[in-house]
Amino acid sequence: MNSSSFVLYGAPGSGATPIHAALTLLGAPVEVIDVAPWCGDGERDKLSEVNPMRQVPVLVLPSGEVMTESAAILIWLGDRYPSARLAPTVDDPRRAQYLRWMSFVSASIYALYWVRDKPSRLALDSAAATVIEERSAERIAACWRVMDAQMQRDSRYLLGEDISVLDLYVTVISRWQPRRLRFYREAPRMADIVRRVDAEPRLSQSWAARYPFTSDWESHGP
């Protein structure tokens, strides 16, 4: 490992994807280690030394310090590299809403995938698993509606004219189940923005490597 590089643990399409996108925009060197903890104990065990929860994403900083939790990592990157303008600074009037929505996406939407990815974590049988899948999908849709209704209008991105880590976060998570077509219906304001982030030229290689756009990705995806 290069001592000036980041090391990012997480499979393509996982919660590590917006972090890889942010590092790409920063031009920061990063070594990616593909780990898919949802594929079984063998994969989860690969994370034991860097994250006792055996979850991704995990980011090892050039200093050797370990960070977990996607929102925390993205917020840290935005603050660590203010000249990149990926996050409002502490004295920026947009800062409060930025922190609000980063936390909202993490706690109200992302957190639901712990059970959606494997309903048997809470469900006693297949019937209960189906209920969990259906109700969590409706909850995610409702959260996107709430967020969309409160976003500012007439700006290129969620926080203004500059792309931010919040845009990257929403763009990736909106591709997860119940997939983008549902997201477009529930969040028409944010729909235009995530499409813009999808098409960001600086991210074309990152998306191709870490979350490729297949022919049916908006309704099914990888």
XYZ file of N, CA and C in Angstrom:
666
model
N 0.834 -1.215 0.000
C 0.000 0.000 0.000
C 0.864 1.258 0.000
N 0.560 2.192 -0.849
C 1.216 3.483 -0.857
C 0.739 4.283 0.348
N 1.684 4.820 1.120
C 1.316 5.512 2.356
C 0.491 6.767 2.105
N 0.455 7.241 0.857
C -0.348 8.416 0.539
C -1.704 8.041 -0.041
N -1.996 6.757 -0.117
C -3.241 6.282 -0.721
C -4.283 5.944 0.322
N -5.527 6.028 -0.098
C -6.638 5.493 0.673
C -6.824 4.026 0.285
N -7.404 3.259 1.184
C -7.804 1.884 0.873
C -9.297 1.793 1.162
N -10.059 1.387 0.159
C -11.514 1.341 0.258
C -11.987 -0.094 0.105
N -12.716 -0.573 1.112
C -13.300 -1.907 1.086
C -14.768 -1.809 0.689
N -15.179 -2.603 -0.297
C -16.580 -2.637 -0.694
C -16.742 -3.084 -2.122
N -17.750 -3.880 -2.383
C -18.000 -4.406 -3.720
C -18.651 -3.346 -4.609
N -18.562 -3.529 -5.932
C -19.269 -2.629 -6.847
C -20.755 -2.558 -6.511
N -21.299 -1.350 -6.548
C -22.714 -1.158 -6.262
C -23.052 -1.072 -4.791
N -22.072 -1.250 -3.930
C -22.318 -1.204 -2.490
C -22.241 0.227 -1.971
N -22.325 0.375 -0.659
C -22.206 1.690 -0.045
C -20.840 2.313 -0.196
N -19.873 1.530 -0.699
C -18.553 2.091 -0.983
C -18.549 2.902 -2.273
N -19.579 2.731 -3.101
C -19.592 3.360 -4.424
C -19.596 4.888 -4.367
N -20.446 5.549 -3.554
C -20.368 7.015 -3.524
C -19.046 7.519 -2.971
N -18.407 6.718 -2.110
C -17.105 7.116 -1.576
C -16.050 7.057 -2.680
N -16.099 6.012 -3.488
C -15.184 5.923 -4.623
C -15.413 7.104 -5.571
N -16.674 7.464 -5.789
C -16.984 8.604 -6.652
C -16.406 9.892 -6.075
N -16.537 10.080 -4.762
C -15.997 11.287 -4.130
C -14.475 11.328 -4.259
N -13.812 10.203 -4.015
C -12.357 10.150 -4.147
C -11.931 10.422 -5.591
N -12.753 9.976 -6.536
C -12.473 10.248 -7.946
C -12.531 11.746 -8.223
N -13.559 12.417 -7.734
C -13.669 13.863 -7.938
C -12.528 14.609 -7.256
N -12.050 14.056 -6.149
C -10.926 14.671 -5.436
C -9.589 14.404 -6.112
N -9.560 13.411 -6.994
C -8.303 13.016 -7.602
C -7.377 12.315 -6.623
N -7.954 11.698 -5.609
C -7.162 11.057 -4.559
C -6.822 9.617 -4.946
N -5.599 9.178 -4.718
C -5.239 7.796 -5.024
C -5.947 6.840 -4.072
N -6.479 5.756 -4.617
C -7.221 4.809 -3.783
C -6.988 3.389 -4.276
N -6.777 2.498 -3.345
C -6.726 1.064 -3.625
C -8.063 0.483 -3.210
N -8.725 -0.230 -4.121
C -10.041 -0.804 -3.835
C -9.905 -2.291 -3.572
N -10.497 -2.729 -2.481
C -10.532 -4.155 -2.145
C -11.987 -4.595 -2.195
N -12.316 -5.426 -3.163
C -13.698 -5.879 -3.334
C -14.062 -6.894 -2.251
N -15.076 -6.543 -1.473
C -15.612 -7.434 -0.452
C -17.123 -7.314 -0.492
N -17.812 -8.453 -0.543
C -19.279 -8.478 -0.573
C -19.773 -9.249 0.650
N -19.930 -8.585 1.790
C -20.273 -9.296 3.026
C -21.609 -10.014 2.987
N -22.492 -9.615 2.076
C -23.784 -10.280 1.961
C -23.660 -11.664 1.317
N -22.462 -11.997 0.838
C -22.250 -13.285 0.165
C -21.816 -14.394 1.112
N -21.730 -14.103 2.413
C -21.433 -15.172 3.359
C -20.298 -14.836 4.303
N -20.058 -15.753 5.253
C -19.055 -15.515 6.289
C -17.651 -15.389 5.737
N -17.362 -16.093 4.640
C -16.037 -15.988 4.056
C -15.706 -14.565 3.654
N -16.665 -13.878 3.055
C -16.471 -12.479 2.686
C -16.455 -11.578 3.916
N -17.371 -11.823 4.846
C -17.411 -10.994 6.054
C -16.121 -11.105 6.857
N -15.529 -12.299 6.868
C -14.306 -12.492 7.641
C -13.150 -11.648 7.109
N -13.204 -11.293 5.829
C -12.164 -10.452 5.249
C -12.139 -9.064 5.888
N -13.244 -8.716 6.545
C -13.367 -7.375 7.125
C -13.068 -7.336 8.615
N -12.876 -8.491 9.218
C -12.777 -8.562 10.679
C -11.694 -7.652 11.249
N -10.562 -7.541 10.552
C -9.461 -6.751 11.085
C -9.697 -5.252 10.968
N -10.542 -4.839 10.041
C -10.754 -3.398 9.851
C -12.111 -2.919 10.358
N -13.055 -3.823 10.519
C -14.377 -3.434 11.014
C -15.007 -4.597 11.771
N -15.106 -4.504 13.096
C -15.692 -5.586 13.881
C -17.129 -5.926 13.476
N -17.833 -4.968 12.868
C -19.188 -5.235 12.397
C -19.187 -6.063 11.118
N -18.025 -6.193 10.482
C -17.863 -6.962 9.240
C -18.816 -6.464 8.138
N -18.861 -5.147 8.029
C -19.702 -4.492 7.036
C -18.850 -3.557 6.189
N -19.369 -3.229 5.016
C -18.756 -2.197 4.177
C -19.726 -1.018 4.097
N -19.204 0.169 3.792
C -17.830 0.465 3.401
C -16.891 0.633 4.593
N -15.612 0.423 4.295
C -14.536 0.752 5.224
C -13.507 1.550 4.429
N -13.073 2.664 4.991
C -12.035 3.465 4.358
C -10.851 3.562 5.312
N -9.693 3.096 4.848
C -8.454 3.248 5.611
C -7.759 4.497 5.087
N -7.543 5.445 5.972
C -6.933 6.713 5.588
C -5.433 6.531 5.362
N -4.805 7.441 4.651
C -3.356 7.342 4.459
C -2.586 7.248 5.774
N -3.138 7.803 6.843
C -2.497 7.732 8.157
C -2.591 6.352 8.782
N -3.446 5.483 8.209
C -3.689 4.168 8.790
C -4.943 4.110 9.634
N -5.519 5.270 9.923
C -6.759 5.312 10.697
C -7.902 4.724 9.872
N -8.816 4.032 10.564
C -9.939 3.370 9.897
C -11.223 4.162 10.115
N -11.965 4.346 9.039
C -13.292 4.942 9.135
C -14.320 3.970 8.579
N -15.485 3.928 9.243
C -16.645 3.194 8.744
C -17.827 4.161 8.705
N -18.939 3.717 8.200
C -20.195 4.469 8.088
C -20.110 5.428 6.903
N -20.911 5.138 5.900
C -20.823 5.857 4.628
C -21.005 7.362 4.779
N -22.010 7.788 5.531
C -22.254 9.224 5.677
C -21.085 9.909 6.369
N -20.562 9.283 7.399
C -19.429 9.866 8.126
C -18.219 10.015 7.215
N -17.942 9.001 6.400
C -16.799 9.053 5.494
C -16.971 10.183 4.483
N -18.160 10.279 3.899
C -18.406 11.320 2.902
C -18.310 12.717 3.511
N -18.864 12.887 4.696
C -18.787 14.186 5.369
C -17.326 14.524 5.660
N -16.572 13.549 6.130
C -15.147 13.772 6.429
C -14.387 14.185 5.178
N -14.614 13.491 4.069
C -13.921 13.826 2.829
C -14.255 15.255 2.382
N -15.535 15.609 2.484
C -15.928 16.962 2.102
C -15.249 18.018 2.951
N -15.112 17.742 4.239
C -14.476 18.694 5.146
C -12.957 18.702 4.992
N -12.392 17.531 4.714
C -10.931 17.411 4.627
C -10.382 18.130 3.397
N -11.189 18.214 2.343
C -10.734 18.820 1.089
C -11.686 19.950 0.678
N -11.718 21.035 1.437
C -12.698 22.107 1.172
C -12.550 22.749 -0.199
N -11.345 22.765 -0.751
C -11.153 23.419 -2.045
C -11.877 22.700 -3.173
N -12.241 21.421 -2.955
C -12.974 20.668 -3.975
C -14.448 21.039 -4.015
N -14.925 21.724 -2.983
C -16.303 22.227 -2.935
C -17.339 21.092 -3.004
N -17.010 19.976 -2.371
C -17.943 18.849 -2.336
C -18.886 18.901 -1.137
N -18.734 19.903 -0.282
C -19.612 20.045 0.882
C -19.578 21.491 1.358
N -20.687 21.990 1.904
C -20.666 23.334 2.488
C -19.728 23.383 3.689
N -18.985 24.438 3.809
C -18.105 24.601 4.958
C -18.916 24.920 6.217
N -18.265 24.903 7.355
C -18.958 25.075 8.636
C -19.710 26.394 8.706
N -19.180 27.438 8.103
C -19.834 28.751 8.176
C -20.753 29.024 6.988
N -20.948 28.036 6.130
C -21.835 28.184 4.973
C -23.290 28.062 5.439
N -24.195 28.948 5.000
C -25.590 28.873 5.442
C -26.292 27.582 5.030
N -25.732 26.844 4.078
C -26.333 25.570 3.654
C -25.910 24.395 4.526
N -24.996 24.639 5.464
C -24.401 23.544 6.238
C -25.437 22.752 7.036
N -26.369 23.444 7.670
C -27.349 22.749 8.511
C -28.184 21.768 7.698
N -28.666 22.215 6.535
C -29.486 21.331 5.710
C -28.656 20.203 5.103
N -27.419 20.489 4.784
C -26.515 19.444 4.285
C -26.382 18.315 5.309
N -26.088 18.669 6.559
C -25.945 17.649 7.597
C -27.274 16.944 7.867
N -28.344 17.704 7.812
C -29.668 17.112 8.009
C -29.917 16.004 6.996
N -29.705 16.295 5.721
C -30.064 15.333 4.686
C -29.055 14.200 4.564
N -27.800 14.455 4.857
C -26.843 13.343 4.905
C -27.258 12.350 5.990
N -27.655 12.856 7.128
C -28.086 11.977 8.221
C -29.407 11.293 7.892
N -30.302 12.013 7.246
C -31.601 11.454 6.877
C -31.436 10.284 5.911
N -30.633 10.475 4.871
C -30.430 9.397 3.906
C -29.818 8.182 4.586
N -28.862 8.416 5.454
C -28.198 7.308 6.143
C -29.128 6.576 7.100
N -29.805 7.334 7.957
C -30.602 6.716 9.021
C -31.964 6.232 8.555
N -32.593 6.960 7.648
C -33.974 6.640 7.274
C -34.081 5.748 6.044
N -33.060 5.741 5.193
C -33.131 4.975 3.943
C -32.067 3.886 3.901
N -30.805 4.282 3.944
C -29.713 3.309 3.862
C -29.869 2.219 4.925
N -30.212 2.604 6.144
C -30.283 1.638 7.246
C -31.283 0.514 6.989
N -32.288 0.762 6.172
C -33.296 -0.256 5.901
C -32.738 -1.429 5.088
N -31.627 -1.216 4.416
C -31.082 -2.290 3.587
C -30.427 -3.395 4.402
N -30.168 -3.152 5.658
C -29.666 -4.233 6.522
C -30.660 -5.383 6.549
N -31.943 -5.071 6.594
C -32.954 -6.142 6.592
C -33.428 -6.451 5.177
N -33.470 -5.460 4.282
C -33.909 -5.739 2.904
C -32.970 -6.716 2.203
N -31.668 -6.575 2.457
C -30.704 -7.470 1.818
C -30.850 -8.909 2.288
N -31.350 -9.074 3.506
C -31.505 -10.412 4.069
C -32.659 -10.393 5.073
N -33.916 -10.475 4.595
C -35.071 -10.365 5.484
C -35.080 -11.393 6.619
N -34.401 -12.523 6.421
C -34.381 -13.547 7.475
C -33.701 -13.059 8.749
N -33.021 -11.927 8.698
C -32.444 -11.360 9.911
C -33.530 -11.012 10.921
N -34.738 -10.703 10.411
C -35.853 -10.376 11.293
C -37.070 -11.268 11.068
N -37.201 -11.817 9.874
C -38.404 -12.582 9.525
C -38.264 -14.042 9.941
N -39.337 -14.595 10.500
C -39.321 -15.996 10.928
C -39.603 -16.957 9.778
N -40.277 -16.454 8.723
C -40.612 -17.332 7.603
C -40.718 -16.503 6.326
N -40.972 -17.167 5.207
C -41.006 -16.478 3.916
C -42.147 -15.470 3.824
N -43.263 -15.771 4.467
C -44.386 -14.829 4.435
C -44.015 -13.526 5.137
N -43.353 -13.648 6.283
C -42.916 -12.452 7.005
C -41.855 -11.699 6.203
N -40.994 -12.440 5.514
C -39.962 -11.802 4.688
C -40.594 -10.971 3.576
N -41.658 -11.486 2.984
C -42.349 -10.753 1.921
C -42.938 -9.458 2.457
N -43.522 -9.518 3.638
C -44.089 -8.313 4.260
C -42.995 -7.281 4.510
N -41.853 -7.739 5.012
C -40.740 -6.823 5.273
C -40.286 -6.155 3.981
N -40.142 -6.923 2.925
C -39.700 -6.375 1.649
C -40.694 -5.337 1.121
N -41.988 -5.651 1.206
C -43.000 -4.736 0.695
C -43.072 -3.458 1.522
N -43.089 -3.599 2.839
C -43.257 -2.428 3.693
C -42.006 -1.564 3.724
N -40.848 -2.180 3.656
C -39.627 -1.365 3.621
C -39.515 -0.607 2.305
N -39.979 -1.208 1.203
C -39.985 -0.496 -0.075
C -40.886 0.730 -0.001
N -42.039 0.584 0.635
C -42.948 1.720 0.774
C -42.362 2.793 1.686
N -41.657 2.360 2.718
C -41.021 3.322 3.613
C -39.932 4.104 2.887
N -39.128 3.421 2.095
C -38.092 4.095 1.321
C -38.722 5.105 0.364
N -39.766 4.702 -0.333
C -40.447 5.607 -1.257
C -40.986 6.835 -0.523
N -41.566 6.615 0.648
C -42.107 7.730 1.430
C -41.003 8.694 1.852
N -39.847 8.156 2.228
C -38.731 9.014 2.628
C -38.209 9.839 1.460
N -38.132 9.221 0.285
C -37.709 9.994 -0.888
C -38.705 11.117 -1.176
N -40.002 10.842 -1.012
C -41.006 11.888 -1.248
C -40.820 13.055 -0.280
N -40.599 12.729 0.978
C -40.413 13.769 1.992
C -39.201 14.632 1.660
N -38.112 13.977 1.306
C -36.894 14.718 0.987
C -37.084 15.576 -0.257
N -37.674 14.994 -1.283
C -37.869 15.708 -2.539
C -38.710 16.963 -2.342
N -39.731 16.866 -1.518
C -40.635 17.999 -1.306
C -39.943 19.175 -0.638
N -38.844 18.924 0.057
C -38.172 19.982 0.808
C -36.866 20.456 0.180
N -36.513 19.886 -0.957
C -35.310 20.331 -1.648
C -35.549 21.673 -2.328
N -34.502 22.495 -2.372
C -34.621 23.781 -3.063
C -34.835 23.549 -4.547
N -35.470 24.477 -5.173
C -35.750 24.390 -6.603
C -34.790 25.262 -7.404
N -34.765 25.002 -8.714
C -34.020 25.840 -9.653
C -32.513 25.867 -9.376
N -31.955 24.737 -8.978
C -30.501 24.636 -8.851
C -30.056 23.350 -9.545
N -28.811 23.327 -9.963
C -28.309 22.166 -10.714
C -28.179 20.923 -9.828
N -27.875 21.151 -8.565
C -27.657 20.028 -7.649
C -28.446 20.249 -6.366
N -28.404 19.304 -5.472
C -29.266 19.345 -4.288
C -28.981 20.530 -3.381
N -27.729 20.975 -3.362
C -27.367 22.060 -2.454
C -27.031 23.359 -3.184
N -27.167 23.366 -4.491
C -26.835 24.571 -5.240
C -26.233 24.247 -6.585
N -25.245 25.026 -6.980
C -24.680 24.896 -8.320
C -23.482 23.954 -8.388
N -22.976 23.518 -7.248
C -21.835 22.608 -7.218
C -22.277 21.207 -6.824
N -21.711 20.195 -7.473
C -21.973 18.817 -7.085
C -21.395 18.582 -5.685
N -22.108 17.834 -4.875
C -21.671 17.596 -3.497
C -21.708 16.110 -3.186
N -21.156 15.754 -2.026
C -21.210 14.358 -1.611
C -22.653 13.922 -1.350
N -23.533 14.852 -1.026
C -24.954 14.504 -0.877
C -25.522 14.044 -2.209
N -25.168 14.704 -3.288
C -25.615 14.275 -4.618
C -25.112 12.867 -4.936
N -23.864 12.591 -4.609
C -23.297 11.263 -4.863
C -24.025 10.207 -4.040
N -24.312 10.525 -2.803
C -24.992 9.596 -1.883
C -26.382 9.244 -2.413
N -27.155 10.254 -2.757
C -28.509 10.022 -3.254
C -28.473 9.304 -4.603
N -27.538 9.672 -5.454
C -27.463 9.061 -6.779
C -27.240 7.553 -6.689
N -26.361 7.126 -5.816
C -26.095 5.688 -5.678
C -27.244 4.965 -4.986
N -27.698 5.471 -3.868
C -28.722 4.756 -3.107
C -30.047 4.710 -3.866
N -30.314 5.706 -4.689
C -31.554 5.689 -5.475
C -31.549 4.596 -6.542
N -30.407 3.984 -6.800
C -30.336 2.870 -7.741
C -30.677 1.533 -7.078
N -30.668 1.490 -5.753
C -30.990 0.254 -5.045
C -32.499 0.026 -5.075
N -32.924 -1.159 -4.694
C -34.360 -1.466 -4.682
C -35.108 -0.464 -3.818
N -36.284 -0.008 -4.251
C -37.085 -0.463 -5.390
C -36.721 0.141 -6.739
N -35.471 0.542 -6.908
C -34.880 0.935 -8.186
C -35.299 2.332 -8.637
N -34.611 2.754 -9.690
C -34.731 4.135 -10.134
C -36.109 4.509 -10.682
N -36.766 3.628 -11.403
C -38.063 4.031 -11.967
C -39.024 4.444 -10.867
N -39.010 3.738 -9.760
C -39.845 4.123 -8.613
C -39.351 5.445 -8.034
N -38.045 5.590 -7.926
C -37.474 6.832 -7.406
C -37.886 8.024 -8.260
N -37.844 7.884 -9.593
C -38.230 8.980 -10.476
C -39.666 9.426 -10.206
N -40.547 8.464 -9.956
C -41.952 8.811 -9.690
C -42.106 9.517 -8.352
N -41.389 9.037 -7.356
C -41.557 9.580 -6.002
C -40.824 10.899 -5.805
N -39.735 11.099 -6.540
C -38.874 12.264 -6.295
C -38.514 12.947 -7.616
N -39.483 13.563 -8.278
C -39.220 14.139 -9.606
C -38.189 15.256 -9.599
N -38.119 16.024 -8.541
C -37.104 17.083 -8.455
C -35.711 16.455 -8.408
N -35.525 15.502 -7.544
C -34.214 14.871 -7.419
C -33.901 13.977 -8.611
N -34.928 13.527 -9.326
C -34.703 12.683 -10.502
C -33.817 13.383 -11.523
N -34.094 14.636 -11.780
C -33.279 15.384 -12.744
C -31.832 15.489 -12.270
N -31.657 15.640 -10.973
C -30.311 15.820 -10.430
C -29.506 14.531 -10.500
N -30.113 13.409 -10.126
C -29.339 12.160 -10.164
C -28.991 11.781 -11.607
N -29.852 12.101 -12.538
C -29.510 11.859 -13.948
C -28.298 12.703 -14.352
N -28.239 13.924 -13.832
C -27.097 14.794 -14.125
C -25.811 14.213 -13.527
N -25.923 13.670 -12.319
C -24.750 13.057 -11.686
C -24.353 11.783 -12.425
N -25.338 10.996 -12.871
C -25.041 9.813 -13.690
C -24.166 10.176 -14.886
N -24.447 11.328 -15.473
C -23.789 11.739 -16.711
C -22.551 12.599 -16.488
N -22.151 12.809 -15.257
C -20.979 13.637 -14.966
C -19.734 13.038 -15.624
N -19.110 13.753 -16.550
C -17.965 13.191 -17.278
C -16.822 12.744 -16.380
N -16.586 13.459 -15.295
C -15.476 13.103 -14.408
C -15.694 11.775 -13.694
N -16.945 11.305 -13.697
C -17.271 10.063 -12.996
C -17.493 8.886 -13.934
N -17.340 9.093 -15.222
C -17.667 8.033 -16.172
C -16.867 6.756 -15.911
N -15.591 6.871 -15.639
C -14.778 5.693 -15.379
C -15.104 5.070 -14.030
N -15.389 5.907 -13.055
C -15.758 5.387 -11.730
C -17.051 4.592 -11.803
N -18.068 5.151 -12.466
C -19.330 4.418 -12.606
C -19.108 3.110 -13.363
N -18.340 3.163 -14.444
C -18.117 1.961 -15.251
C -17.439 0.861 -14.433
N -16.537 1.249 -13.548
C -15.800 0.271 -12.751
C -16.565 -0.188 -11.524
N -17.303 0.734 -10.889
C -17.866 0.443 -9.573
C -19.384 0.283 -9.549
N -20.081 0.722 -10.621
C -21.540 0.544 -10.671
C -21.990 0.747 -12.111
N -21.672 -0.178 -12.993
C -21.936 0.029 -14.428
C -23.416 0.125 -14.748
N -23.717 0.891 -15.768
C -25.087 1.055 -16.237
C -25.391 -0.032 -17.266
N -26.163 -1.031 -16.871
C -26.566 -2.080 -17.797
C -27.807 -1.640 -18.558
N -28.238 -2.446 -19.504
C -29.360 -2.050 -20.358
C -30.657 -1.862 -19.581
N -30.824 -2.576 -18.485
C -32.080 -2.500 -17.729
C -31.866 -1.977 -16.312
N -30.821 -1.187 -16.113
C -30.419 -0.835 -14.748
C -31.466 -0.027 -13.995
N -32.291 0.746 -14.681
C -33.253 1.581 -13.958
C -34.377 0.768 -13.327
N -34.652 -0.393 -13.870
C -35.723 -1.217 -13.304
C -35.218 -2.468 -12.609
N -34.039 -2.946 -13.000
C -33.516 -4.166 -12.384
C -32.133 -3.944 -11.791
N -31.205 -3.585 -12.633
C -29.866 -3.275 -12.134
C -29.064 -4.515 -11.802
N -27.742 -4.309 -11.529
C -26.872 -5.434 -11.215
C -27.153 -5.978 -9.825
